[in-house]
Coordinates of C-alpha atoms in Angstrom, one line a residue:
Chain A
M166 CA -85.2 -237.8 -159.4
M167 CA -88.7 -237.1 -158.3
L168 CA -89.9 -233.7 -157.1
S169 CA -91.8 -233.5 -153.8
L170 CA -93.5 -230.3 -152.6
N171 CA -93.2 -229.7 -148.9
Q172 CA -96.4 -228.0 -147.8
M173 CA -94.6 -225.3 -145.9
T174 CA -93.6 -223.8 -149.3
T175 CA -97.3 -223.1 -150.2
R176 CA -98.5 -222.9 -146.6
A177 CA -101.7 -221.0 -147.3
W178 CA -103.2 -224.1 -148.8
D179 CA -104.9 -226.6 -146.6
V180 CA -104.2 -230.3 -147.2
P181 CA -107.0 -231.0 -149.7
E182 CA -106.1 -228.0 -151.8
L183 CA -102.4 -228.9 -151.6
L184 CA -103.0 -232.4 -152.8
T185 CA -105.4 -231.4 -155.6
R186 CA -103.0 -228.8 -156.9
C187 CA -100.0 -231.1 -156.7
A188 CA -101.9 -233.8 -158.6
A189 CA -102.9 -231.3 -161.2
A190 CA -99.3 -230.2 -161.6
G191 CA -97.9 -233.7 -161.9
V192 CA -96.3 -233.6 -158.5
T193 CA -96.8 -237.0 -156.9
S194 CA -95.0 -236.6 -153.6
V195 CA -95.4 -234.2 -150.8
G196 CA -93.8 -233.3 -147.4
L197 CA -96.6 -232.8 -144.8
W198 CA -96.7 -231.0 -141.5
R199 CA -98.5 -232.5 -138.5
E200 CA -100.8 -229.5 -137.7
P201 CA -102.5 -229.1 -141.1
V202 CA -102.8 -232.9 -141.4
L203 CA -104.6 -233.1 -138.1
E204 CA -106.7 -230.1 -139.0
Y205 CA -108.0 -231.9 -142.1
G206 CA -108.0 -235.2 -140.4
L207 CA -105.5 -238.0 -140.6
G208 CA -107.9 -240.5 -142.1
A209 CA -109.1 -238.0 -144.7
T210 CA -105.6 -237.2 -145.6
V211 CA -104.6 -240.8 -146.1
A212 CA -107.8 -241.4 -148.2
R213 CA -107.1 -238.4 -150.4
L214 CA -103.4 -239.3 -150.9
D215 CA -104.5 -242.8 -152.0
E216 CA -107.1 -241.5 -154.3
L217 CA -104.7 -239.1 -156.0
G218 CA -101.7 -241.5 -156.0
I219 CA -99.5 -239.1 -154.0
G220 CA -96.8 -240.3 -151.7
V221 CA -95.5 -238.6 -148.5
S222 CA -91.7 -238.0 -148.5
T223 CA -91.6 -236.6 -145.0
L224 CA -93.8 -235.8 -142.0
C225 CA -92.6 -232.7 -140.1
R226 CA -91.9 -232.8 -137.3
A227 CA -90.9 -234.3 -134.0
G228 CA -87.8 -234.4 -131.8
F229 CA -87.3 -231.4 -129.5
F230 CA -85.9 -233.4 -126.6
P231 CA -86.0 -231.3 -123.3
V232 CA -83.2 -231.5 -120.7
G233 CA -83.7 -231.6 -117.0
D234 CA -87.5 -231.0 -117.1
D235 CA -89.5 -234.2 -116.5
V236 CA -92.9 -232.6 -117.3
A237 CA -91.6 -231.3 -120.6
A238 CA -89.9 -234.6 -121.3
A239 CA -93.1 -236.5 -120.8
K240 CA -95.0 -234.1 -123.0
S241 CA -92.4 -234.3 -125.7
Q242 CA -92.5 -238.1 -125.6
R243 CA -96.3 -238.1 -126.0
E244 CA -96.0 -235.7 -128.9
N245 CA -93.3 -237.7 -130.5
R246 CA -95.2 -241.0 -130.2
A247 CA -98.3 -239.3 -131.7
A248 CA -96.1 -238.1 -134.6
I249 CA -94.8 -241.6 -135.1
D250 CA -98.4 -242.9 -135.3
E251 CA -99.2 -240.3 -137.9
A252 CA -96.1 -241.0 -139.9
A253 CA -97.0 -244.7 -139.9
A254 CA -100.6 -244.0 -141.1
L255 CA -99.2 -241.7 -143.8
D256 CA -96.5 -244.2 -144.8
A257 CA -94.1 -241.2 -144.7
G258 CA -90.6 -241.8 -146.0
A259 CA -89.3 -240.3 -142.8
L260 CA -90.4 -238.5 -139.7
V261 CA -88.3 -235.4 -139.4
L262 CA -86.6 -235.0 -136.0
L263 CA -85.2 -231.7 -134.9
G264 CA -82.7 -231.5 -132.1
G265 CA -84.5 -228.7 -130.4
G266 CA -82.7 -225.7 -128.9
L267 CA -81.2 -224.9 -125.6
P268 CA -83.4 -225.3 -122.5
P269 CA -84.6 -221.9 -121.2
G270 CA -81.8 -220.0 -119.5
S271 CA -79.2 -222.7 -120.3
R272 CA -75.8 -222.3 -121.8
D273 CA -75.1 -226.0 -121.8
L274 CA -74.9 -226.8 -125.5
D275 CA -73.1 -230.1 -125.0
G276 CA -75.8 -231.2 -122.6
A277 CA -78.5 -230.4 -125.1
R278 CA -76.7 -232.3 -127.8
V279 CA -76.3 -235.4 -125.6
A280 CA -80.0 -235.2 -124.9
V281 CA -80.7 -235.6 -128.6
A282 CA -79.0 -239.0 -128.8
R283 CA -80.8 -240.1 -125.6
G284 CA -84.1 -238.9 -126.9
I285 CA -83.8 -240.9 -130.1
E286 CA -82.8 -244.0 -128.2
Q287 CA -86.0 -243.7 -126.1
L288 CA -88.1 -243.2 -129.2
L289 CA -86.6 -245.8 -131.4
P290 CA -88.5 -249.0 -130.2
Y291 CA -91.8 -247.3 -130.6
A292 CA -90.9 -246.1 -134.1
A293 CA -89.3 -249.4 -135.2
E294 CA -92.3 -251.4 -134.2
R295 CA -94.4 -249.2 -136.5
G296 CA -92.0 -249.2 -139.4
V297 CA -91.4 -245.5 -139.1
R298 CA -87.9 -244.2 -140.1
L299 CA -86.6 -241.4 -137.9
G300 CA -84.7 -238.7 -139.8
L301 CA -82.5 -236.3 -137.8
E302 CA -82.1 -233.0 -139.6
P303 CA -79.1 -230.8 -138.9
L304 CA -80.2 -227.2 -138.8
H305 CA -78.3 -224.1 -139.9
P306 CA -76.1 -222.8 -137.0
A307 CA -78.2 -219.6 -136.9
L308 CA -81.0 -221.8 -135.6
C309 CA -78.9 -223.6 -133.1
A310 CA -80.0 -221.8 -129.9
D311 CA -83.7 -221.9 -130.5
R312 CA -84.6 -225.0 -132.4
G313 CA -81.8 -227.3 -133.5
V314 CA -78.6 -228.0 -131.6
I315 CA -77.5 -230.5 -134.3
S316 CA -75.6 -228.1 -136.6
T317 CA -73.7 -230.2 -139.2
L318 CA -74.3 -233.4 -141.2
H319 CA -71.2 -235.1 -139.7
Q320 CA -72.6 -234.3 -136.2
A321 CA -76.0 -235.7 -137.1
L322 CA -74.3 -238.9 -138.5
D323 CA -72.3 -239.2 -135.3
V324 CA -75.6 -239.5 -133.5
V325 CA -77.6 -241.7 -135.9
E326 CA -74.8 -244.2 -136.6
R327 CA -75.3 -245.4 -133.0
F328 CA -78.6 -246.9 -134.2
P329 CA -79.6 -249.5 -136.8
V330 CA -79.5 -248.2 -140.3
P331 CA -83.0 -249.0 -141.5
D332 CA -84.5 -247.2 -138.5
V333 CA -82.6 -244.0 -137.9
G334 CA -81.0 -241.7 -140.5
V335 CA -80.7 -238.1 -141.6
V336 CA -82.7 -235.5 -143.5
V337 CA -80.4 -233.2 -145.5
D338 CA -81.7 -229.7 -146.4
A339 CA -79.3 -227.8 -148.6
F340 CA -80.2 -224.5 -146.9
H341 CA -79.0 -225.7 -143.6
V342 CA -75.7 -227.3 -144.7
W343 CA -74.6 -225.6 -147.8
W344 CA -71.8 -223.5 -146.1
D345 CA -70.2 -226.6 -144.4
P346 CA -66.6 -227.1 -145.6
Q347 CA -67.1 -230.8 -144.8
L348 CA -70.4 -231.2 -146.6
W349 CA -69.3 -233.3 -149.5
D350 CA -67.5 -235.8 -147.3
A351 CA -70.4 -235.9 -145.0
I352 CA -72.9 -236.7 -147.8
A353 CA -70.7 -239.5 -149.1
R354 CA -70.4 -240.8 -145.5
A355 CA -74.2 -240.6 -145.0
G356 CA -74.9 -243.1 -147.8
D357 CA -78.1 -245.1 -147.1
R358 CA -78.6 -243.1 -143.9
I359 CA -80.1 -240.3 -146.1
F360 CA -83.9 -240.7 -145.6
A361 CA -84.9 -237.4 -147.2
V362 CA -83.5 -234.5 -149.1
Q363 CA -84.8 -231.0 -149.1
L364 CA -84.0 -227.9 -151.2
A365 CA -84.2 -224.3 -150.4
D366 CA -81.8 -221.6 -151.6
H367 CA -79.8 -219.0 -149.7
P368 CA -79.7 -215.2 -150.5
V369 CA -76.4 -213.4 -150.7
T370 CA -77.3 -211.6 -147.5
L371 CA -79.3 -213.6 -145.0
Q372 CA -81.5 -211.1 -143.3
D373 CA -83.9 -213.6 -141.8
P374 CA -82.4 -217.1 -141.0
L375 CA -85.9 -218.6 -140.4
N376 CA -88.1 -217.1 -143.1
G377 CA -85.8 -215.5 -145.5
R378 CA -85.1 -218.5 -147.7
L379 CA -85.4 -218.6 -151.5
L380 CA -86.7 -221.0 -154.2
P381 CA -84.1 -223.3 -155.8
G382 CA -82.0 -221.3 -158.3
E383 CA -82.8 -217.9 -156.8
G384 CA -79.8 -217.9 -154.5
V385 CA -76.1 -218.8 -154.1
I386 CA -76.2 -222.6 -153.4
D387 CA -74.9 -225.0 -156.0
L388 CA -78.0 -227.1 -155.8
R389 CA -77.2 -229.1 -158.9
R390 CA -74.0 -230.3 -157.3
F391 CA -75.9 -231.0 -154.1
V392 CA -78.5 -233.2 -155.8
H393 CA -75.8 -235.1 -157.8
A394 CA -74.0 -235.7 -154.5
V395 CA -76.9 -237.2 -152.6
R396 CA -77.7 -239.4 -155.7
A397 CA -74.0 -240.5 -155.8
A398 CA -74.3 -241.4 -152.1
G399 CA -77.1 -243.7 -153.0
Y400 CA -80.2 -241.6 -152.4
R401 CA -83.1 -242.5 -154.7
G402 CA -86.1 -240.9 -153.0
A403 CA -88.0 -237.8 -153.8
V404 CA -86.3 -234.4 -153.5
E405 CA -88.5 -232.0 -151.5
V406 CA -88.6 -228.3 -152.0
E407 CA -89.2 -226.7 -148.6
V408 CA -89.0 -223.0 -148.6
F409 CA -89.7 -220.9 -145.5
S410 CA -90.2 -217.5 -147.1
T411 CA -92.2 -214.5 -146.0
H412 CA -91.9 -213.2 -149.5
H413 CA -93.1 -216.3 -151.3
W414 CA -95.9 -216.9 -148.8
S415 CA -97.3 -213.5 -149.8
R416 CA -97.7 -214.7 -153.4
P417 CA -100.5 -216.8 -154.9
P418 CA -99.5 -220.4 -153.9
E419 CA -100.3 -221.7 -157.4
D420 CA -97.7 -219.3 -158.8
V421 CA -95.1 -220.6 -156.3
L422 CA -95.9 -224.2 -157.2
A423 CA -95.5 -223.5 -160.9
E424 CA -92.2 -221.8 -160.2
V425 CA -90.9 -224.6 -158.1
V426 CA -91.7 -227.1 -160.9
C427 CA -90.1 -224.9 -163.5
R428 CA -87.0 -224.2 -161.4
T429 CA -86.2 -227.8 -160.4
V430 CA -87.4 -229.9 -163.3
S431 CA -84.3 -229.5 -165.4
F432 CA -81.7 -230.5 -162.8
L433 CA -83.8 -233.2 -161.2
E434 CA -84.4 -234.8 -164.6
E435 CA -80.7 -234.9 -165.4
V436 CA -80.1 -237.1 -162.3
S437 CA -81.6 -240.5 -163.0
Chain B
M134 CA -56.9 -211.5 -118.8
M135 CA -57.0 -208.0 -120.1
L136 CA -60.2 -206.4 -121.5
S137 CA -60.0 -204.6 -124.9
L138 CA -62.9 -202.6 -126.3
N139 CA -63.4 -202.9 -130.0
Q140 CA -64.6 -199.6 -131.2
M141 CA -67.5 -201.1 -133.1
T142 CA -69.2 -201.7 -129.8
T143 CA -69.4 -198.0 -129.1
R144 CA -69.3 -196.9 -132.7
A145 CA -70.8 -193.4 -132.2
W146 CA -67.5 -192.3 -130.6
D147 CA -64.8 -191.1 -132.8
V148 CA -61.2 -192.2 -132.1
P149 CA -60.2 -189.4 -129.6
E150 CA -63.4 -189.8 -127.6
L151 CA -63.0 -193.6 -127.6
L152 CA -59.5 -193.4 -126.3
T153 CA -60.2 -190.8 -123.7
R154 CA -63.2 -192.8 -122.4
C155 CA -61.3 -196.0 -122.4
A156 CA -58.5 -194.5 -120.4
A157 CA -60.9 -193.0 -117.9
A158 CA -62.5 -196.5 -117.5
G159 CA -59.2 -198.2 -117.0
V160 CA -59.5 -200.0 -120.4
T161 CA -55.9 -200.1 -121.8
S162 CA -56.5 -201.9 -125.0
V163 CA -58.7 -201.2 -128.0
G164 CA -59.7 -202.8 -131.3
L165 CA -59.7 -200.2 -134.0
W166 CA -61.3 -200.0 -137.4
R167 CA -59.6 -198.5 -140.4
E168 CA -62.2 -195.9 -141.4
P169 CA -62.5 -194.0 -138.1
V170 CA -58.7 -194.2 -137.6
L171 CA -58.1 -192.6 -141.1
E172 CA -60.8 -190.0 -140.3
Y173 CA -59.0 -188.8 -137.2
G174 CA -55.6 -189.4 -138.8
L175 CA -53.2 -192.3 -138.4
G176 CA -50.4 -190.1 -136.9
A177 CA -52.8 -188.4 -134.5
T178 CA -54.2 -191.8 -133.4
V179 CA -50.7 -193.2 -132.7
A180 CA -49.8 -190.1 -130.7
R181 CA -52.9 -190.3 -128.6
L182 CA -52.5 -194.0 -128.0
D183 CA -49.0 -193.4 -126.8
E184 CA -50.0 -190.5 -124.6
L185 CA -52.7 -192.5 -122.9
G186 CA -50.8 -195.8 -122.7
I187 CA -53.4 -197.7 -124.7
G188 CA -52.5 -200.7 -126.9
V189 CA -54.2 -201.9 -130.1
S190 CA -55.3 -205.5 -130.0
T191 CA -56.6 -205.6 -133.6
L192 CA -57.1 -203.5 -136.6
C193 CA -60.2 -204.3 -138.5
R194 CA -60.1 -205.2 -141.3
A195 CA -58.6 -206.5 -144.5
G196 CA -58.9 -209.6 -146.7
F197 CA -61.9 -209.9 -149.1
F198 CA -59.9 -211.6 -151.8
P199 CA -61.8 -211.4 -155.2
V200 CA -61.9 -214.2 -157.6
G201 CA -61.6 -213.9 -161.4
D202 CA -61.7 -210.1 -161.5
D203 CA -58.3 -208.6 -162.0
V204 CA -59.4 -205.0 -161.4
A205 CA -61.0 -205.9 -158.1
A206 CA -58.0 -208.0 -157.1
A207 CA -55.6 -205.2 -157.8
K208 CA -57.8 -202.8 -155.7
S209 CA -58.1 -205.4 -152.9
Q210 CA -54.3 -205.7 -152.8
R211 CA -53.8 -202.0 -152.6
E212 CA -56.3 -201.8 -149.8
N213 CA -54.8 -204.7 -148.0
R214 CA -51.3 -203.2 -148.2
A215 CA -52.6 -199.9 -146.9
A216 CA -54.2 -201.8 -144.0
I217 CA -50.9 -203.5 -143.3
D218 CA -49.1 -200.1 -143.2
E219 CA -51.7 -198.8 -140.8
A220 CA -51.5 -202.0 -138.6
A221 CA -47.7 -201.5 -138.5
A222 CA -48.0 -197.9 -137.4
L223 CA -50.5 -198.8 -134.7
D224 CA -48.5 -201.8 -133.6
A225 CA -51.7 -203.8 -133.7
G226 CA -51.7 -207.3 -132.2
A227 CA -53.2 -208.5 -135.5
L228 CA -54.7 -207.3 -138.7
V229 CA -58.1 -209.0 -139.0
L230 CA -58.6 -210.7 -142.3
L231 CA -62.0 -211.7 -143.5
G232 CA -62.4 -214.3 -146.3
G233 CA -64.9 -212.2 -148.2
G234 CA -68.1 -213.6 -149.7
L235 CA -68.9 -215.2 -153.0
P236 CA -68.1 -213.2 -156.1
P237 CA -71.3 -211.5 -157.6
G238 CA -73.4 -214.2 -159.3
S239 CA -71.1 -217.0 -158.3
R240 CA -72.1 -220.3 -156.7
D241 CA -68.5 -221.5 -156.5
L242 CA -67.9 -221.7 -152.8
D243 CA -64.9 -223.9 -153.1
G244 CA -63.3 -221.5 -155.5
A245 CA -63.9 -218.6 -153.2
R246 CA -62.3 -220.6 -150.3
V247 CA -59.2 -221.4 -152.4
A248 CA -58.8 -217.7 -153.2
V249 CA -58.5 -216.9 -149.5
A250 CA -55.3 -219.0 -149.1
R251 CA -53.9 -217.6 -152.4
G252 CA -54.7 -214.1 -151.2
I253 CA -52.9 -214.6 -147.9
E254 CA -49.9 -216.0 -149.7
Q255 CA -49.7 -212.9 -151.8
L256 CA -50.0 -210.6 -148.9
L257 CA -47.7 -212.4 -146.6
P258 CA -44.3 -211.0 -147.6
Y259 CA -45.5 -207.4 -147.4
A260 CA -46.9 -208.0 -143.9
A261 CA -43.9 -210.0 -142.6
E262 CA -41.5 -207.3 -143.7
R263 CA -43.5 -204.8 -141.6
G264 CA -43.9 -207.2 -138.6
V265 CA -47.7 -207.3 -139.0
R266 CA -49.4 -210.5 -138.0
L267 CA -52.3 -211.5 -140.2
G268 CA -55.3 -213.0 -138.3
L269 CA -57.9 -214.9 -140.4
E270 CA -61.3 -214.8 -138.7
P271 CA -63.8 -217.5 -139.3
L272 CA -67.3 -215.9 -139.6
H273 CA -70.7 -217.3 -138.7
P274 CA -72.1 -219.5 -141.5
A275 CA -75.0 -217.0 -141.7
L276 CA -72.4 -214.5 -143.1
C277 CA -70.8 -217.0 -145.5
A278 CA -72.3 -215.8 -148.8
D279 CA -71.8 -212.1 -148.3
R280 CA -68.6 -211.6 -146.2
G281 CA -66.8 -214.6 -145.0
V282 CA -66.4 -217.9 -146.8
I283 CA -64.2 -219.3 -144.0
S284 CA -66.9 -220.7 -141.6
T285 CA -65.2 -222.7 -138.9
L286 CA -62.0 -222.5 -136.8
H287 CA -60.7 -225.8 -138.1
Q288 CA -61.2 -224.5 -141.7
A289 CA -59.3 -221.3 -140.8
L290 CA -56.5 -223.3 -139.3
D291 CA -56.3 -225.5 -142.4
V292 CA -55.5 -222.3 -144.3
V293 CA -53.2 -220.5 -141.9
E294 CA -51.1 -223.6 -141.0
R295 CA -49.6 -223.5 -144.5
F296 CA -47.8 -220.3 -143.4
P297 CA -45.2 -219.6 -140.7
V298 CA -46.6 -219.3 -137.3
P299 CA -45.4 -215.9 -136.2
D300 CA -46.9 -214.3 -139.4
V301 CA -50.3 -215.8 -139.9
G302 CA -52.8 -216.9 -137.4
V303 CA -56.5 -216.7 -136.5
V304 CA -58.9 -214.3 -134.8
V305 CA -61.5 -216.2 -132.8
D306 CA -64.8 -214.4 -132.1
A307 CA -67.1 -216.4 -129.8
F308 CA -70.2 -215.2 -131.7
H309 CA -69.0 -216.7 -134.9
V310 CA -67.9 -220.1 -133.7
W311 CA -69.9 -220.9 -130.5
W312 CA -72.3 -223.4 -132.2
D313 CA -69.4 -225.5 -133.7
P314 CA -69.4 -229.1 -132.4
Q315 CA -65.6 -229.2 -133.0
L316 CA -64.9 -225.8 -131.4
W317 CA -63.0 -227.0 -128.3
D318 CA -60.8 -229.3 -130.3
A319 CA -60.1 -226.5 -132.8
I320 CA -59.2 -224.0 -130.0
A321 CA -56.7 -226.5 -128.6
R322 CA -55.3 -227.1 -132.1
A323 CA -55.0 -223.4 -132.7
G324 CA -52.5 -222.8 -129.8
D325 CA -50.1 -220.0 -130.6
R326 CA -52.0 -219.3 -133.9
I327 CA -54.6 -217.4 -131.8
F328 CA -53.7 -213.8 -132.5
A329 CA -56.8 -212.2 -131.1
V330 CA -59.9 -213.2 -129.2
Q331 CA -63.3 -211.4 -129.4
L332 CA -66.5 -211.8 -127.4
A333 CA -70.1 -211.1 -128.4
D334 CA -73.1 -213.0 -127.2
H335 CA -75.9 -214.7 -129.1
P336 CA -79.6 -214.3 -128.5
V337 CA -81.9 -217.3 -128.2
T338 CA -83.5 -216.3 -131.5
L339 CA -81.0 -214.8 -134.0
Q340 CA -83.2 -212.3 -135.9
D341 CA -80.3 -210.4 -137.4
P342 CA -77.1 -212.3 -138.0
L343 CA -75.1 -209.1 -138.7
N344 CA -76.3 -206.5 -136.1
G345 CA -78.3 -208.6 -133.6
R346 CA -75.5 -209.5 -131.3
L347 CA -75.5 -209.1 -127.5
L348 CA -73.1 -208.0 -124.8
P349 CA -71.2 -210.8 -123.0
G350 CA -73.5 -212.5 -120.5
E351 CA -76.8 -211.4 -122.2
G352 CA -77.0 -214.5 -124.3
V353 CA -76.6 -218.2 -124.6
I354 CA -72.9 -218.6 -125.2
D355 CA -70.8 -220.1 -122.4
L356 CA -68.2 -217.3 -122.6
R357 CA -66.5 -218.3 -119.4
R358 CA -65.7 -221.7 -120.9
F359 CA -64.6 -220.0 -124.1
V360 CA -62.2 -217.7 -122.3
H361 CA -60.7 -220.5 -120.3
A362 CA -60.3 -222.6 -123.4
V363 CA -58.3 -219.9 -125.3
R364 CA -56.2 -219.3 -122.2
A365 CA -55.5 -223.1 -121.9
A366 CA -54.5 -223.1 -125.6
G367 CA -51.8 -220.6 -124.7
Y368 CA -53.4 -217.2 -125.5
R369 CA -52.3 -214.4 -123.2
G370 CA -53.4 -211.3 -125.1
A371 CA -56.3 -209.0 -124.5
V372 CA -59.9 -210.2 -124.9
E373 CA -61.8 -207.8 -127.1
V374 CA -65.5 -207.1 -126.8
E375 CA -66.9 -206.5 -130.2
V376 CA -70.6 -206.2 -130.4
F377 CA -72.5 -205.4 -133.6
S378 CA -75.9 -204.4 -132.2
T379 CA -78.5 -202.1 -133.5
H380 CA -79.9 -202.0 -130.0
H381 CA -76.8 -201.2 -128.1
W382 CA -75.8 -198.6 -130.7
S383 CA -78.9 -196.7 -129.8
R384 CA -77.8 -196.3 -126.2
P385 CA -75.4 -193.8 -124.8
P386 CA -71.9 -195.3 -125.5
E387 CA -70.7 -194.5 -122.0
D388 CA -73.4 -196.7 -120.6
V389 CA -72.4 -199.5 -123.0
L390 CA -68.8 -199.2 -122.0
A391 CA -69.6 -199.3 -118.3
E392 CA -71.8 -202.4 -118.9
V393 CA -69.0 -204.1 -120.9
V394 CA -66.6 -203.6 -118.1
C395 CA -69.1 -204.8 -115.5
R396 CA -70.1 -207.9 -117.5
T397 CA -66.6 -209.1 -118.3
V398 CA -64.4 -208.1 -115.3
S399 CA -65.4 -211.1 -113.1
F400 CA -64.6 -213.8 -115.6
L401 CA -61.6 -212.2 -117.2
E402 CA -60.1 -211.7 -113.8
E403 CA -60.5 -215.3 -112.8
V404 CA -58.4 -216.3 -115.8
S405 CA -54.8 -215.3 -115.0

């Protein structure tokens, strides 16, 4: 399977440096984030991608569907439509949707979860017209309250299966779901709903659920089994390495990229 | 329902101070930890509990079943039997069992999970002879790798339902399970397997999964709904407040106890 580098892993690099470095390292797919893409320019990014022959596995990120706040909901919809336009221009494999957290002061987790399905329903026509695939990403339960109320892959599938298969699917990041006793069943169920796959590893003791993640192979997740499972479910796209890590961000990004390649090449190559 | 104070919430107090303070505050049930009980003395603790008319909702903690290491397994069994003896002497409502984390260097999460069921099976006769109820506690997924591979209430029930109902059940801590989309079904399923109930709240942003918990009402969990749900499932025991919190540990414990009583009395009283 093909390696993709999510730019969060080497976030000190701007888009042109990221793309040049990836091309030099033989990495022909990237996961991009909206803010650095807009900083460099959407057109310039597209041109540079074409020039170097690099594809975009995901654009991060949209979603965050507010509840009970019309102004916030309108703003969210504008942002989400802009993200869809950008994903279309970049020909991204998926636009990553996060469920968003609880509204300020709320304890209504069920309500926030219902809002995710409603939000996707509202966004879907705009995305489908532009050929953009929406990928709902379940987040680790430690991030439930502040950024992602969709906590398991089965739960994400319960949402996305209401919508047509080519338009709405899931993004599966090993860090977020590795602990789930139902993970392997859920991956098999996901099948062609898997629009993107991300890897990050988990330390023995998770001191920082947001930025304490590890490079593949540094931690406790059986990532080889994970990659084989998504392939067995039918996924044939690139496998992104996306590592939020205060530690690795403090290193020279070129060292991190070299280590990502070294750590993943063996088990990605064994999965055809 | 009756409030119980888990001594971890006010951990600066030794056992005699905890018991005296609880009695003075009208709190007639406590959750105890093995280490401070042994420090004060098991017999002295039992005598003081009797004198003050205080019951023990849980003794924390046992479990931690090693995999593939005979020396560690033998040590774990000795410790677990000692914990059972202590729970019997204290007439604890349940001995809290944690699944334990992954063995050092292991990525075999399935194997570690199988070992929990096997460990309980081995421990059960010794516990049953002494009338000690074993309560398996699912832990938050953020704690999966280093201390508790049982991550959801349904998963804990899959394990404990293999054993007779009066002997093996679950301990349900709101902090660990609040995010679970299947929580309410799992609580209803648990029924008379619920041996103990614990409360701690969750901040919007969880910066420290181990010691960043909040007092009931300070956070995002709908604890009122949680308490009603365990009561509807048939639970009639005490409701423990167990808060691992670097912040609250830095405060005078008498203030924390007063706040625990104040924050829980209203919604515990409304559940008969």
